[in-house]
Amino acid sequence: MQVRCDLHVQRRAALQKDGCAGCHAGSDASATAALDLTSVGKDNAAACSQALRAVDLANRPQSAIIQAAVGAQAHKGGTVADAQAFTSALLGWIANE
């Protein structure tokens, strides 16, 4: 499967708005090591490549990047405010990959 790796504005906003970038963009070393979002908004291809490591293309809704953010998987950070909107935005991005 060819991966385009394009963090479209809507998906990028989901990662930033819901606070993922708050920890995963460099302010928390262990969070950044787990999911490095330091490139979001600067080098979206690099950020996308990092985010895809947490995606299960065979079972997209169960991807770690979604499950951790909505509270369905162990995650030392918080959860997103609107799990349905976040999941929808991420699944939209994953569908294009």
PDB file of C-alpha atoms in Angstrom:
ATOM      1  CA  MET A   1       0.000   0.000   0.000  1.00  0.00           C
ATOM      2  CA  GLN A   2       1.390   3.399  -0.989  1.00  0.00           C
ATOM      3  CA  VAL A   3       1.145   5.877   1.862  1.00  0.00           C
ATOM      4  CA  ARG A   4       0.585   9.525   0.977  1.00  0.00           C
ATOM      5  CA  CYS A   5       1.085  10.698   4.518  1.00  0.00           C
ATOM      6  CA  ASP A   6      -0.822  13.948   4.391  1.00  0.00           C
ATOM      7  CA  LEU A   7      -1.955  15.437   7.670  1.00  0.00           C
ATOM      8  CA  HIS A   8      -4.819  17.440   6.207  1.00  0.00           C
ATOM      9  CA  VAL A   9      -5.717  20.607   8.081  1.00  0.00           C
ATOM     10  CA  GLN A  10      -8.772  18.965   9.721  1.00  0.00           C
ATOM     11  CA  ARG A  11      -6.774  16.007  11.054  1.00  0.00           C
ATOM     12  CA  ARG A  12      -3.886  18.234  12.113  1.00  0.00           C
ATOM     13  CA  ALA A  13      -6.359  20.402  14.001  1.00  0.00           C
ATOM     14  CA  ALA A  14      -7.757  17.318  15.778  1.00  0.00           C
ATOM     15  CA  LEU A  15      -4.287  16.446  17.059  1.00  0.00           C
ATOM     16  CA  GLN A  16      -3.570  20.003  18.152  1.00  0.00           C
ATOM     17  CA  LYS A  17      -7.001  21.082  19.429  1.00  0.00           C
ATOM     18  CA  ASP A  18      -7.561  18.075  21.634  1.00  0.00           C
ATOM     19  CA  GLY A  19      -4.204  18.500  23.296  1.00  0.00           C
ATOM     20  CA  CYS A  20      -2.200  15.643  21.805  1.00  0.00           C
ATOM     21  CA  ALA A  21       0.472  18.084  20.728  1.00  0.00           C
ATOM     22  CA  GLY A  22       0.511  19.539  24.245  1.00  0.00           C
ATOM     23  CA  CYS A  23       2.539  16.542  25.452  1.00  0.00           C
ATOM     24  CA  HIS A  24       3.541  14.754  22.257  1.00  0.00           C
ATOM     25  CA  ALA A  25       5.174  17.782  20.591  1.00  0.00           C
ATOM     26  CA  GLY A  26       8.159  17.974  22.882  1.00  0.00           C
ATOM     27  CA  SER A  27       7.032  19.220  26.289  1.00  0.00           C
ATOM     28  CA  ASP A  28       7.003  15.681  27.753  1.00  0.00           C
ATOM     29  CA  ALA A  29       9.973  13.543  26.744  1.00  0.00           C
ATOM     30  CA  SER A  30       8.285  10.183  27.362  1.00  0.00           C
ATOM     31  CA  ALA A  31       5.116  11.229  25.519  1.00  0.00           C
ATOM     32  CA  THR A  32       7.176  12.522  22.595  1.00  0.00           C
ATOM     33  CA  ALA A  33       9.165   9.284  22.511  1.00  0.00           C
ATOM     34  CA  ALA A  34       5.906   7.297  22.359  1.00  0.00           C
ATOM     35  CA  LEU A  35       4.338   9.479  19.643  1.00  0.00           C
ATOM     36  CA  ASP A  36       6.465  12.271  18.215  1.00  0.00           C
ATOM     37  CA  LEU A  37       4.267  15.117  16.982  1.00  0.00           C
ATOM     38  CA  THR A  38       7.002  17.771  17.028  1.00  0.00           C
ATOM     39  CA  SER A  39       6.660  18.184  13.262  1.00  0.00           C
ATOM     40  CA  VAL A  40       2.893  18.874  13.174  1.00  0.00           C
ATOM     41  CA  GLY A  41       2.350  22.098  11.243  1.00  0.00           C
ATOM     42  CA  LYS A  42       6.027  22.275  10.222  1.00  0.00           C
ATOM     43  CA  ASP A  43       6.741  19.047   8.340  1.00  0.00           C
ATOM     44  CA  ASN A  44       3.426  17.261   8.079  1.00  0.00           C
ATOM     45  CA  ALA A  45       4.859  14.338   6.116  1.00  0.00           C
ATOM     46  CA  ALA A  46       7.239  13.595   9.014  1.00  0.00           C
ATOM     47  CA  ALA A  47       4.454  14.046  11.573  1.00  0.00           C
ATOM     48  CA  CYS A  48       2.175  11.788   9.573  1.00  0.00           C
ATOM     49  CA  SER A  49       4.830   9.120   9.325  1.00  0.00           C
ATOM     50  CA  GLN A  50       5.213   9.172  13.105  1.00  0.00           C
ATOM     51  CA  ALA A  51       1.453   9.069  13.697  1.00  0.00           C
ATOM     52  CA  LEU A  52       1.027   6.136  11.321  1.00  0.00           C
ATOM     53  CA  ARG A  53       3.147   4.018  13.662  1.00  0.00           C
ATOM     54  CA  ALA A  54       0.151   4.074  16.036  1.00  0.00           C
ATOM     55  CA  VAL A  55      -2.347   3.050  13.332  1.00  0.00           C
ATOM     56  CA  ASP A  56      -3.639  -0.464  12.746  1.00  0.00           C
ATOM     57  CA  LEU A  57      -4.584  -0.413   9.055  1.00  0.00           C
ATOM     58  CA  ALA A  58      -6.308  -3.798   9.435  1.00  0.00           C
ATOM     59  CA  ASN A  59      -8.561  -2.529  12.257  1.00  0.00           C
ATOM     60  CA  ARG A  60      -8.549   1.245  12.021  1.00  0.00           C
ATOM     61  CA  PRO A  61     -11.036   2.083  14.813  1.00  0.00           C
ATOM     62  CA  GLN A  62      -8.885   0.051  17.223  1.00  0.00           C
ATOM     63  CA  SER A  63      -5.705   1.960  16.368  1.00  0.00           C
ATOM     64  CA  ALA A  64      -3.664   2.975  19.394  1.00  0.00           C
ATOM     65  CA  ILE A  65      -3.708   6.629  18.307  1.00  0.00           C
ATOM     66  CA  ILE A  66      -7.503   6.616  18.657  1.00  0.00           C
ATOM     67  CA  GLN A  67      -7.940   4.222  21.570  1.00  0.00           C
ATOM     68  CA  ALA A  68      -5.452   6.033  23.816  1.00  0.00           C
ATOM     69  CA  ALA A  69      -6.952   9.445  23.103  1.00  0.00           C
ATOM     70  CA  VAL A  70     -10.541   8.346  23.812  1.00  0.00           C
ATOM     71  CA  GLY A  71      -9.620   6.537  27.033  1.00  0.00           C
ATOM     72  CA  ALA A  72     -10.106   2.970  25.828  1.00  0.00           C
ATOM     73  CA  GLN A  73      -6.412   2.092  26.201  1.00  0.00           C
ATOM     74  CA  ALA A  74      -3.818   2.880  28.844  1.00  0.00           C
ATOM     75  CA  HIS A  75      -2.565   6.428  28.338  1.00  0.00           C
ATOM     76  CA  LYS A  76      -0.891   8.628  30.913  1.00  0.00           C
ATOM     77  CA  GLY A  77      -2.275  11.736  29.245  1.00  0.00           C
ATOM     78  CA  GLY A  78      -5.856  12.885  29.238  1.00  0.00           C
ATOM     79  CA  THR A  79      -8.667  12.029  26.898  1.00  0.00           C
ATOM     80  CA  VAL A  80     -10.171  14.083  24.109  1.00  0.00           C
ATOM     81  CA  ALA A  81     -13.226  16.198  24.879  1.00  0.00           C
ATOM     82  CA  ASP A  82     -15.299  14.843  21.985  1.00  0.00           C
ATOM     83  CA  ALA A  83     -14.347  11.226  21.348  1.00  0.00           C
ATOM     84  CA  GLN A  84     -16.742  10.833  18.420  1.00  0.00           C
ATOM     85  CA  ALA A  85     -15.470  13.902  16.557  1.00  0.00           C
ATOM     86  CA  PHE A  86     -11.833  12.986  17.246  1.00  0.00           C
ATOM     87  CA  THR A  87     -12.379   9.410  16.076  1.00  0.00           C
ATOM     88  CA  SER A  88     -14.174  10.601  12.954  1.00  0.00           C
ATOM     89  CA  ALA A  89     -11.391  13.062  12.094  1.00  0.00           C
ATOM     90  CA  LEU A  90      -8.665  10.453  12.604  1.00  0.00           C
ATOM     91  CA  LEU A  91     -10.532   7.766  10.670  1.00  0.00           C
ATOM     92  CA  GLY A  92     -10.915  10.259   7.815  1.00  0.00           C
ATOM     93  CA  TRP A  93      -7.164  10.779   7.791  1.00  0.00           C
ATOM     94  CA  ILE A  94      -6.407   7.045   8.078  1.00  0.00           C
ATOM     95  CA  ALA A  95      -8.793   6.272   5.191  1.00  0.00           C
ATOM     96  CA  ASN A  96      -6.637   8.445   2.933  1.00  0.00           C
ATOM     97  CA  GLU A  97      -3.458   6.584   3.832  1.00  0.00           C
TER      98      GLU A  97
END
